[in-house]
Amino acid sequence: MIANIKQVSMYENLWREQGKKLPWFKPFTRVLDWQEPVAAWFGDGEINASYACVDVHALGERKNKIAFYWEDEKGNSLSWTYLKLYQEVNRISDVLKRFGVKQGDVVVIYMPMVLEAIATMLAVVRLGATHTVVFSGFSSQALKDRIDDTKARVVVTADMGLRRGKVIKLKDIVDAAIVDSPTVQTVLVLERTQGSCTMKAGRDHFFHDVVSREDVYVAPLPVVSTNPLFVLYTSGTTGQPKGIVHGTGGYLTYARSALTWTFGLNDESIYWCTADLGWITGHSCVVYGPLQLGVSQIIYEGSPDFPHPGRWWELIEKYKVTAFYTSPTVLRMFMRFGIEWVQRHNLSSLQVLGSVGEVINPQVWKWYHEVIGQGRCPIVDTWWQTETGCFMIAPTLDREEMSLKPGSATFPLPGIEPEIVDVHGKPVPFGTKGFLVIKTPWPGMSLGVFGDSERFKQVYWSKFPGWYYTGDYAMRDKEGYFWLLGRADEVLNIAGHRIGTAEVESVVVAIDEIAEAAAIGVFDELKGEALVIFAIPRQGLQPGEELKIKVVQSVREHIGAFVTPRGVYFVEKLPKTRSGKIMRRLLKAVVEGNQVGDVSTLEDEASMDEVRSSFNELKAAIL
Ligand code: WT7
């Protein structure tokens, strides 16, 4: 791709300057070595992420600055200075080291939203090792899959987490996930309530029994820029989630740049990103981006509407939050509760509001702007993905003057070159919907799929040769603004969380009584999309309520309660294309009560007639 290489060099100066802002142990001389699809950013530089996020502040002027204010649903609160964060990171790092963790290892972290979880992430990377944070809403089966895939020897967890006043026994879930694990040798447990979990002698250790004194020091290991910082699993179009690998120097540079350019984070910022650490937003927008910038942050353990729907606004008032970042799904929920809950609080400290995870529709955007931002704060709608590391399309500070458009993520960040193309890879004119691709490498891009470089190539770099395929639909309006239009592949977005239809289907067909299944997303006012399952029972079987419950339970057990299906329908047949592809769009139309309508965007060879007859057959086939 000769054209690409030319464009890349145009951006090299930009990224060289951005890269230089990091505290390298060994400065880089090369900006980019690009061997599609793998980019080595700052490849000959050496750095350590824990040092860049913690030591630079704790050993400098921000020593006594608050890094984190933490609160839970009950109103318990804590604050950690950068020095305290530094001490905790060192203590945990020392423990991990004694349990043999070293560069090349992957440590699995399955923890609630507590400050020790952040310290653990940083403690792992301090040793040059790699972490995999698993969202604590995932089931033991999902956790087991991730532990097995990464061959982790050490798992870090807590006895329990708290959500909506309920105790979630995380350690029990870990125990179930590792009963016959061939790799796990050590489980470190943060004990929050005495005696609340069982411990296996020799394998399980409480933090408080194994950590050393406060002043223990573990030297951060300088690693090459491309050393894997973390693996984060995300859903795609197959039954198996992919372990997205991010590197160190490029990723850190990108996260730092993106947060500066959009939210304008600086020393005065009091910043609250509400994402869980288990998602990419928690990685880039709670840990690696903001910590490099030395800001003060809020961490909340619990659910947004508990114990009352004003809880979050109360916290914004209490801590005088200046930058707030959340998801449309939560905003829709708050809209329902009514503005009284907001108006009780003084939100005048807010300066900028962010949104992420799915399209923010104009109505929600306006509510966010008027009710939360009181018309003062720009809305930063950030489009990005686990794979991209940080924001790709979002309003930047120098564009604040420019009018924002409710529902549009506006324009790409500096150095990012998106394009919208048709099925043949030809750019479409403004006003036409197409596939969103990225034409040149950027420092935040993923290094690949853990243990499967072929899969990385095939999923992201083969549909449109030479370009990164995002899997999203988009359109530009006549002024060039980007409008994201949802997934173009078979991936659902349930309350901002990505779930592959194939992943759900493989769980359902594993049930003895089920022969075939199709998972679809249907419109849901709160979650954006809700999961609905169509299943064909085995021949001769009369499906009833019991089997429905079994399907629901199975999805919850294998993936997690956050993907609980809204409905399960048993059918005799599923509509398919001639090539055997399930036509989920028709199923969706049936559930939503819509006509099939326009079929011109169908990507397969199915004829119109086929579409119509499948649709009618399906309607007739619902038992
Ligand atoms: C998918 C990525 C990026 C962190 C959270 C989700 C959708 C994300 C937006 C947005 C429209 C969005 C896309 C994307 N998405 N942000 N601002 N507007 N859609 O990360 O789980 O990797 O999911 O979320 O469909 O491909 P993820």
XYZ file of C-alpha atoms and ligand atoms in Angstrom:
650
model
C 0.000 0.000 0.000
C 2.241 2.742 -1.253
C -0.324 5.510 -0.846
C -0.703 4.595 2.794
C 2.967 4.789 3.516
C 3.056 8.314 2.162
C 0.171 9.340 4.373
C 1.749 7.676 7.380
C 4.880 9.761 7.092
C 2.724 12.879 7.179
C 1.620 11.905 10.656
C 4.983 10.763 11.900
C 5.945 14.214 13.073
C 2.763 14.555 15.057
C 3.266 11.224 16.807
C 6.967 11.807 17.357
C 6.101 14.988 19.259
C 3.349 13.270 21.225
C 5.556 10.267 21.969
C 8.315 12.480 23.339
C 6.020 13.650 26.132
C 6.323 10.254 27.800
C 9.016 9.386 30.352
C 11.111 6.950 28.286
C 13.934 5.071 29.967
C 15.490 4.694 26.584
C 14.296 7.280 24.054
C 12.966 5.986 20.740
C 14.590 6.871 17.475
C 12.059 5.192 15.210
C 8.435 6.362 15.170
C 6.751 3.601 13.209
C 7.659 0.295 11.666
C 4.615 -0.818 9.764
C 4.260 -4.356 8.589
C 0.620 -4.649 7.900
C -1.282 -5.435 10.016
C 1.227 -5.066 12.829
C 2.553 -1.678 13.809
C 5.583 -1.195 16.011
C 5.266 2.319 17.435
C 8.386 3.833 18.950
C 9.768 0.327 18.562
C 13.292 0.871 19.909
C 12.206 2.936 22.929
C 11.975 1.516 26.434
C 9.377 2.531 28.973
C 7.269 1.276 31.879
C 3.564 2.131 32.146
C 3.461 1.957 35.923
C 6.318 4.443 36.123
C 4.625 6.734 33.587
C 1.317 6.699 35.481
C 2.473 6.683 39.082
C 6.153 7.320 39.847
C 6.361 10.485 37.795
C 3.721 12.041 40.059
C 4.464 10.354 43.386
C 8.137 11.229 43.188
C 7.369 14.726 41.985
C 5.062 17.626 42.626
C 1.846 15.650 42.713
C 2.937 13.506 45.635
C 0.159 14.752 47.901
C -2.377 15.337 45.186
C -5.454 13.102 45.297
C -5.334 10.499 42.560
C -8.655 8.865 43.472
C -11.727 9.633 45.522
C -13.618 6.389 45.980
C -17.179 5.907 47.202
C -19.608 3.043 47.392
C -23.390 2.769 47.520
C -23.442 2.967 51.281
C -21.553 6.236 51.342
C -18.263 4.755 52.507
C -15.468 6.836 51.081
C -11.716 6.793 50.688
C -9.127 8.915 49.018
C -5.712 7.983 47.746
C -2.975 10.465 46.999
C -0.490 9.710 44.237
C 1.959 8.745 46.961
C -0.509 6.265 48.443
C -1.189 4.854 44.979
C 2.560 4.490 44.485
C 2.934 2.653 47.792
C 0.063 0.284 47.061
C 1.313 -0.427 43.551
C 4.745 -1.226 44.939
C 3.371 -3.446 47.683
C 1.224 -5.472 45.305
C 4.011 -5.614 42.755
C 6.297 -7.021 45.413
C 3.770 -9.749 46.258
C 3.265 -10.658 42.602
C 7.005 -10.826 42.144
C 7.356 -13.166 45.092
C 4.715 -15.401 43.525
C 6.856 -15.557 40.423
C 5.112 -13.086 38.112
C 7.474 -11.820 35.447
C 7.598 -10.398 31.953
C 5.741 -12.673 29.550
C 3.144 -13.735 32.142
C -0.517 -12.834 31.977
C -2.218 -12.104 35.304
C -6.005 -12.287 35.396
C -7.760 -9.641 37.505
C -11.371 -10.257 38.538
C -12.211 -7.502 40.977
C -14.920 -5.015 41.882
C -14.511 -1.246 41.409
C -12.049 -0.759 44.222
C -8.805 1.159 44.218
C -6.818 -2.024 44.771
C -7.975 -3.205 41.340
C -6.307 -0.193 39.734
C -3.202 -0.681 41.859
C -3.097 -4.337 40.798
C -3.211 -3.472 37.104
C -0.306 -1.082 37.583
C 1.539 -3.571 39.793
C 1.389 -6.222 37.072
C 2.736 -3.960 34.348
C 5.405 -2.636 36.701
C 7.013 -6.081 36.424
C 6.771 -6.010 32.644
C 3.952 -8.578 32.808
C 0.552 -8.306 31.107
C -2.898 -8.114 32.676
C -6.293 -9.338 31.630
C -9.061 -7.653 33.544
C -12.311 -9.593 33.444
C -15.451 -7.557 34.146
C -16.852 -8.786 37.456
C -20.288 -9.215 35.862
C -18.965 -12.087 33.745
C -19.888 -15.607 34.848
C -17.426 -18.216 36.044
C -17.549 -19.911 32.651
C -16.578 -16.686 30.871
C -13.845 -16.155 33.448
C -12.613 -19.715 32.970
C -12.412 -19.230 29.184
C -10.223 -16.161 29.673
C -7.996 -17.827 32.249
C -7.567 -20.849 29.989
C -6.854 -18.776 26.899
C -4.193 -16.673 28.617
C -2.799 -19.655 30.604
C -2.667 -17.416 33.663
C -0.852 -18.773 36.700
C -2.010 -16.007 39.008
C -5.538 -14.683 39.496
C -6.246 -11.614 41.622
C -9.726 -11.173 43.073
C -11.696 -9.980 46.100
C -13.962 -11.918 48.414
C -16.903 -9.898 47.204
C -18.254 -6.943 45.311
C -21.294 -4.773 46.029
C -23.964 -3.803 43.577
C -27.447 -2.515 44.174
C -27.124 -3.432 47.827
C -26.341 -7.018 46.932
C -23.174 -8.892 47.727
C -21.573 -10.675 44.784
C -19.293 -13.425 45.955
C -16.464 -13.009 43.512
C -14.114 -15.484 45.156
C -16.726 -18.269 44.813
C -16.974 -17.453 41.109
C -13.192 -17.674 40.788
C -13.191 -21.006 42.652
C -15.717 -22.412 40.190
C -13.706 -21.086 37.244
C -10.467 -22.760 38.285
C -11.550 -26.129 39.748
C -9.650 -27.990 37.117
C -7.442 -25.259 35.790
C -4.179 -26.697 34.511
C -2.389 -23.377 35.009
C -3.583 -21.416 38.053
C -1.248 -21.807 41.007
C -1.973 -18.708 43.042
C -5.086 -16.722 43.872
C -4.634 -13.408 45.658
C -7.722 -12.258 47.490
C -8.574 -8.807 48.743
C -10.602 -9.430 51.879
C -13.312 -6.839 52.359
C -15.481 -8.621 54.925
C -13.892 -10.999 57.356
C -14.666 -14.653 56.869
C -16.761 -14.160 53.769
C -14.992 -16.685 51.586
C -13.275 -20.027 51.714
C -9.588 -20.312 51.003
C -7.676 -23.242 49.600
C -4.442 -23.762 51.485
C -1.324 -23.312 49.426
C -3.167 -21.731 46.516
C -5.177 -18.844 47.947
C -3.720 -15.945 49.896
C -5.263 -12.860 51.393
C -3.603 -9.612 50.375
C -3.190 -8.584 54.002
C -1.308 -11.757 54.833
C 1.228 -11.435 52.058
C 1.860 -7.735 51.427
C 4.941 -6.173 52.940
C 5.492 -2.855 54.617
C 4.465 0.383 53.046
C 7.893 1.435 51.904
C 8.746 -1.640 49.868
C 10.049 -0.651 46.453
C 9.950 -2.637 43.248
C 11.904 -1.110 40.426
C 9.717 -0.661 37.325
C 11.088 -2.875 34.569
C 11.939 -0.976 31.383
C 10.244 -2.821 28.529
C 10.328 -2.264 24.801
C 7.534 -0.082 23.532
C 5.705 -3.024 21.953
C 5.680 -5.115 25.117
C 2.083 -6.302 25.664
C 0.517 -4.126 28.360
C -2.809 -5.910 28.517
C -5.128 -8.349 26.832
C -8.799 -7.460 26.866
C -11.413 -9.870 25.565
C -14.123 -8.572 23.319
C -16.909 -10.141 21.329
C -16.796 -10.578 17.613
C -18.557 -12.591 14.995
C -17.490 -16.036 16.161
C -18.414 -18.016 19.254
C -15.097 -17.235 20.914
C -14.309 -13.759 22.257
C -10.992 -12.379 21.017
C -8.177 -11.319 23.311
C -7.281 -7.867 22.008
C -3.647 -7.113 22.788
C -2.403 -3.586 23.391
C 1.220 -2.557 23.558
C 2.876 -0.036 25.832
C 4.511 3.066 24.300
C 2.123 3.590 21.397
C -0.962 2.888 23.472
C 0.137 5.206 26.280
C 0.944 7.972 23.816
C -2.403 7.634 22.147
C -4.467 7.511 25.363
C -2.669 10.554 26.692
C -3.116 12.510 23.462
C -6.769 11.592 23.012
C -7.770 12.570 26.547
C -5.902 15.855 26.316
C -7.331 16.802 22.942
C -10.952 16.010 23.768
C -11.624 16.406 27.480
C -8.779 18.863 27.909
C -7.703 17.133 31.119
C -5.140 19.096 33.113
C -3.924 19.582 36.664
C -7.143 21.276 37.755
C -9.437 18.583 36.385
C -11.670 16.580 38.679
C -12.600 13.847 36.339
C -15.169 11.096 36.576
C -15.388 8.350 34.011
C -18.102 5.955 35.144
C -16.876 2.929 33.174
C -15.971 -0.315 34.877
C -12.309 -1.292 34.824
C -13.299 -4.455 32.996
C -13.883 -2.630 29.711
C -11.502 -0.707 27.461
C -12.965 2.577 28.709
C -11.848 1.675 32.222
C -8.362 0.875 30.916
C -7.798 3.954 28.775
C -10.022 6.540 30.438
C -9.600 5.647 34.121
C -6.164 4.097 34.333
C -3.688 4.713 31.527
C -4.822 8.050 30.070
C -5.801 10.164 33.091
C -3.078 8.817 35.359
C -0.378 9.867 32.934
C -1.890 13.330 33.109
C -1.916 13.324 36.901
C -5.559 14.285 37.350
C -7.837 13.598 40.326
C -10.590 11.089 39.660
C -13.780 9.695 41.145
C -14.365 5.945 41.373
C -17.811 4.710 42.335
C -18.541 1.140 43.272
C -22.166 0.431 42.659
C -25.067 0.998 40.423
C -26.021 4.502 39.174
C -29.506 4.562 40.651
C -28.716 3.090 44.019
C -29.608 3.890 46.760
C -31.491 6.627 44.868
C -31.509 8.121 41.362
C -29.714 11.247 42.556
C -26.614 9.416 43.788
C -24.368 10.382 40.891
C -25.409 14.034 40.859
C -24.745 14.101 44.579
C -21.196 12.922 43.912
C -20.626 15.455 41.134
C -21.673 18.201 43.538
C -19.641 16.818 46.437
C -16.383 16.460 44.533
C -16.929 19.396 42.155
C -16.418 17.219 39.117
C -15.273 19.186 36.075
C -15.221 16.454 33.420
C -17.817 13.697 33.375
C -17.879 10.727 31.012
C -20.645 8.152 30.812
C -22.801 6.162 28.390
C -26.097 6.846 26.598
C -27.722 3.823 28.211
C -27.258 5.322 31.676
C -28.429 8.729 30.462
C -31.622 7.191 29.115
C -32.274 5.715 32.519
C -31.722 9.056 34.233
C -34.045 10.755 31.758
C -36.792 8.431 32.914
C -36.342 9.274 36.564
C -37.037 12.913 35.810
C -35.085 16.104 36.256
C -36.055 16.601 39.913
C -33.259 14.231 40.832
C -30.770 16.375 38.982
C -32.088 19.747 40.047
C -31.544 19.028 43.719
C -27.825 19.324 43.095
C -25.425 22.041 42.151
C -23.667 20.856 39.010
C -22.010 24.167 38.210
C -18.512 22.669 38.441
C -19.046 20.683 35.229
C -17.177 21.925 32.184
C -17.255 19.058 29.738
C -19.451 15.978 29.287
C -18.527 12.831 27.416
C -20.488 9.952 25.931
C -19.360 6.524 24.767
C -20.433 3.019 23.885
C -23.171 3.525 21.360
C -24.856 6.175 19.294
C -26.214 8.934 21.499
C -29.455 9.908 19.897
C -30.172 13.625 19.479
C -32.887 13.651 22.131
C -30.567 12.171 24.758
C -27.730 14.452 23.635
C -29.943 17.507 24.162
C -31.052 16.323 27.594
C -27.437 15.751 28.593
C -26.499 19.183 27.300
C -29.424 21.100 28.826
C -30.181 19.254 32.045
C -26.766 18.006 33.146
C -24.564 20.565 31.415
C -27.018 23.418 31.889
C -26.271 24.467 28.339
C -22.676 25.327 29.250
C -20.734 22.156 28.534
C -19.720 20.740 25.182
C -20.745 17.120 24.669
C -17.793 15.020 23.626
C -19.301 12.040 21.813
C -16.363 9.671 21.475
C -16.458 6.931 18.889
C -13.896 4.188 19.378
C -13.471 0.481 20.093
C -11.559 -1.932 22.286
C -9.272 -2.439 19.305
C -8.530 1.236 18.685
C -7.160 1.915 22.175
C -8.759 5.309 22.557
C -11.028 7.835 20.831
C -10.934 7.972 17.034
C -13.798 10.269 16.108
C -14.727 12.900 18.672
C -14.914 16.674 19.084
C -11.555 18.150 20.048
C -10.863 21.317 22.009
C -9.887 23.449 19.051
C -13.171 22.488 17.500
C -15.293 23.544 20.439
C -16.014 26.791 18.709
C -17.337 24.823 15.838
C -20.942 23.930 16.396
C -21.520 20.436 17.631
C -24.373 18.465 16.150
C -26.438 16.373 18.540
C -25.871 12.721 17.623
C -22.719 13.199 15.565
C -19.273 12.273 16.891
C -18.102 15.074 14.559
C -14.578 14.636 13.143
C -11.562 12.357 13.487
C -8.803 13.129 15.959
C -5.526 14.497 14.563
C -3.599 11.785 12.752
C -6.660 9.584 12.221
C -7.823 8.945 8.698
C -11.239 7.348 8.476
C -13.100 6.644 5.266
C -16.572 5.395 4.505
C -16.687 2.809 1.752
C -19.108 0.583 -0.103
C -18.895 -3.176 -0.217
C -16.132 -2.975 -2.852
C -14.037 -0.591 -0.781
C -14.909 2.421 -2.883
C -15.426 5.647 -0.925
C -19.087 6.646 -0.864
C -20.262 10.233 -1.353
C -21.388 12.370 1.583
C -24.905 11.419 2.580
C -24.452 7.730 1.782
C -24.177 5.011 4.391
C -21.195 2.702 4.200
C -18.597 0.762 6.138
C -16.249 2.712 8.347
C -12.563 1.954 7.783
C -9.346 3.545 9.023
C -6.738 4.065 6.356
C -3.528 4.611 8.257
C -2.027 3.137 11.421
C -2.258 5.096 14.683
C -0.381 4.589 17.967
C -3.408 3.260 19.888
C -4.112 0.424 17.500
C -4.156 -3.122 18.785
C -1.065 -5.262 18.363
C -3.207 -8.236 17.485
C -5.389 -11.032 18.788
C -3.793 -12.932 21.659
C -2.256 -16.131 20.369
C -3.852 -15.823 16.934
C -2.214 -13.417 14.499
C -4.141 -14.922 11.583
C -7.409 -14.022 13.203
C -6.356 -10.391 13.577
C -5.542 -10.248 9.890
C -8.677 -11.978 8.814
C -11.157 -10.063 10.988
C -9.815 -6.549 10.612
C -7.496 -6.365 7.622
C -8.928 -8.576 4.918
C -12.392 -7.198 4.143
C -10.857 -4.036 2.670
C -7.202 -4.828 1.915
C -4.778 -2.328 3.370
C -7.361 -0.752 5.657
C -8.582 -1.447 9.164
C -12.220 -2.540 9.109
C -14.159 -1.307 12.139
C -17.325 -3.373 11.726
C -19.415 -0.200 12.009
C -21.684 1.599 9.575
C -21.272 5.343 9.236
C -22.230 8.269 7.067
C -20.942 11.786 6.566
C -23.370 14.650 6.146
C -22.881 17.362 3.585
C -20.634 19.286 5.944
C -18.449 16.263 6.466
C -19.559 15.411 10.018
C -19.393 11.734 10.868
C -22.546 9.954 12.015
C -22.129 6.461 13.405
C -24.922 4.114 12.429
C -24.398 0.940 14.435
C -22.679 -2.362 13.775
C -22.423 -3.754 10.283
C -21.485 -7.208 11.539
C -23.261 -9.661 13.757
C -22.355 -7.976 16.992
C -24.970 -6.641 19.413
C -24.646 -3.600 21.619
C -26.571 -4.205 24.829
C -26.361 -1.231 27.178
C -23.039 -0.281 25.607
C -21.621 -3.792 25.938
C -20.563 -5.746 22.939
C -21.859 -9.292 22.519
C -21.515 -11.453 19.445
C -24.624 -13.218 18.186
C -22.437 -16.261 17.505
C -21.263 -16.281 21.091
C -24.828 -16.456 22.387
C -25.825 -18.985 19.764
C -23.005 -21.348 20.614
C -24.143 -21.338 24.246
C -27.750 -22.067 23.248
C -27.008 -24.872 20.806
C -24.898 -26.550 23.461
C -28.164 -27.306 25.296
C -29.175 -30.907 24.540
C -32.751 -30.082 23.634
C -31.806 -27.387 21.102
C -30.879 -28.087 17.497
C -30.282 -24.609 16.171
C -30.438 -21.030 17.386
C -30.321 -17.425 16.272
C -29.627 -14.507 18.570
C -30.747 -11.043 17.611
C -30.870 -7.564 19.094
C -34.201 -5.770 19.165
C -34.883 -2.145 19.992
C -34.936 -1.419 23.718
C -35.645 2.004 25.087
C -33.138 1.725 27.911
C -30.477 -0.695 26.770
C -30.459 0.385 23.142
C -30.661 -3.246 22.165
C -32.077 -6.224 24.040
C -31.254 -9.855 23.352
C -33.900 -12.121 21.841
C -33.283 -15.763 20.990
C -34.938 -17.932 18.386
C -34.326 -21.629 18.822
C -35.260 -24.801 16.998
C -35.895 -27.659 19.442
C -34.630 -31.136 18.633
C -37.002 -33.215 16.574
C -39.959 -34.644 18.378
C -39.514 -32.402 21.352
C -42.335 -30.219 22.604
C -40.681 -27.110 23.988
C -42.306 -25.453 26.972
C -41.675 -22.860 29.653
C -39.042 -25.059 31.247
C -36.867 -25.092 28.175
C -37.209 -21.324 27.865
C -35.923 -20.920 31.397
C -33.104 -23.298 30.636
C -32.049 -21.190 27.653
C -32.113 -17.990 29.730
C -30.180 -19.630 32.560
C -27.629 -21.045 30.219
C -26.831 -17.653 28.703
C -26.513 -16.110 32.160
C -24.260 -18.904 33.349
C -21.993 -19.012 30.331
C -21.677 -15.312 29.635
C -23.093 -13.217 32.456
C -26.296 -11.776 33.845
C -25.823 -8.549 31.908
C -26.819 -10.372 28.720
C -30.014 -11.967 30.068
C -32.324 -12.547 27.083
C -35.548 -10.586 26.988
C -37.370 -13.279 25.080
C -36.940 -16.827 23.819
C -39.012 -18.056 20.875
C -39.138 -21.621 19.626
C -39.512 -22.040 15.878
C -39.478 -24.894 13.407
C -37.296 -23.116 10.888
C -34.985 -20.147 10.702
C -34.876 -17.863 7.665
C -31.612 -18.292 5.833
C -29.945 -17.225 2.681
C -29.145 -19.762 0.003
C -25.624 -19.891 1.376
C -26.983 -20.846 4.766
C -26.607 -17.578 6.598
C -29.306 -16.827 9.136
C -31.157 -13.652 8.204
C -31.344 -12.062 11.600
C -32.790 -8.874 10.233
C -36.005 -10.688 9.371
C -36.253 -12.131 12.836
C -35.771 -8.653 14.176
C -38.567 -7.339 11.970
C -40.881 -10.035 13.278
C -40.157 -9.207 16.902
C -40.344 -5.467 16.415
C -43.504 -5.817 14.362
C -41.981 -4.061 11.380
C -42.181 -4.808 7.713
C -39.003 -6.145 6.167
C -38.854 -2.985 4.112
C -35.728 -2.133 2.243
C -33.611 -5.151 1.461
C -31.117 -3.406 -0.772
C -28.488 -3.316 1.967
C -28.462 -7.062 2.388
C -24.927 -8.198 1.745
C -25.718 -11.712 0.638
C -27.000 -13.231 -2.557
C -30.485 -13.842 -1.290
C -33.128 -12.741 -3.718
C -35.995 -10.504 -2.743
C -38.429 -13.368 -3.165
C -36.441 -15.534 -0.896
C -36.425 -12.809 1.711
C -40.188 -12.384 1.529
C -40.991 -16.046 1.632
C -38.676 -16.679 4.558
C -40.310 -13.815 6.359
C -43.800 -15.178 5.842
C -42.749 -18.690 6.688
C -41.184 -17.468 9.854
C -44.298 -15.632 10.922
C -46.287 -18.792 10.355
C -43.713 -20.951 12.082
C -43.683 -19.236 15.459
C -45.224 -21.817 17.721
C -18.349 -0.482 19.469
C -17.099 -0.764 20.231
C -15.159 2.299 23.024
C -15.480 1.946 24.373
C -16.808 1.335 24.618
C -17.238 0.236 23.690
C -19.920 1.245 19.448
C -18.675 2.978 20.781
C -19.638 4.808 20.126
C -20.107 6.124 19.845
C -21.565 5.181 18.269
C -20.212 3.729 19.425
C -19.458 0.961 18.030
C -18.100 0.312 18.218
N -19.593 2.607 19.861
N -18.697 4.298 20.956
N -19.631 7.195 20.481
N -21.077 6.257 18.910
N -21.173 3.920 18.497
O -16.154 -0.504 23.221
O -17.028 -2.825 23.407
O -15.101 -2.299 21.873
O -17.431 -1.553 21.340
O -19.215 0.316 20.273
O -20.345 0.083 17.426
O -17.705 -0.505 17.150
P -16.380 -1.864 22.481
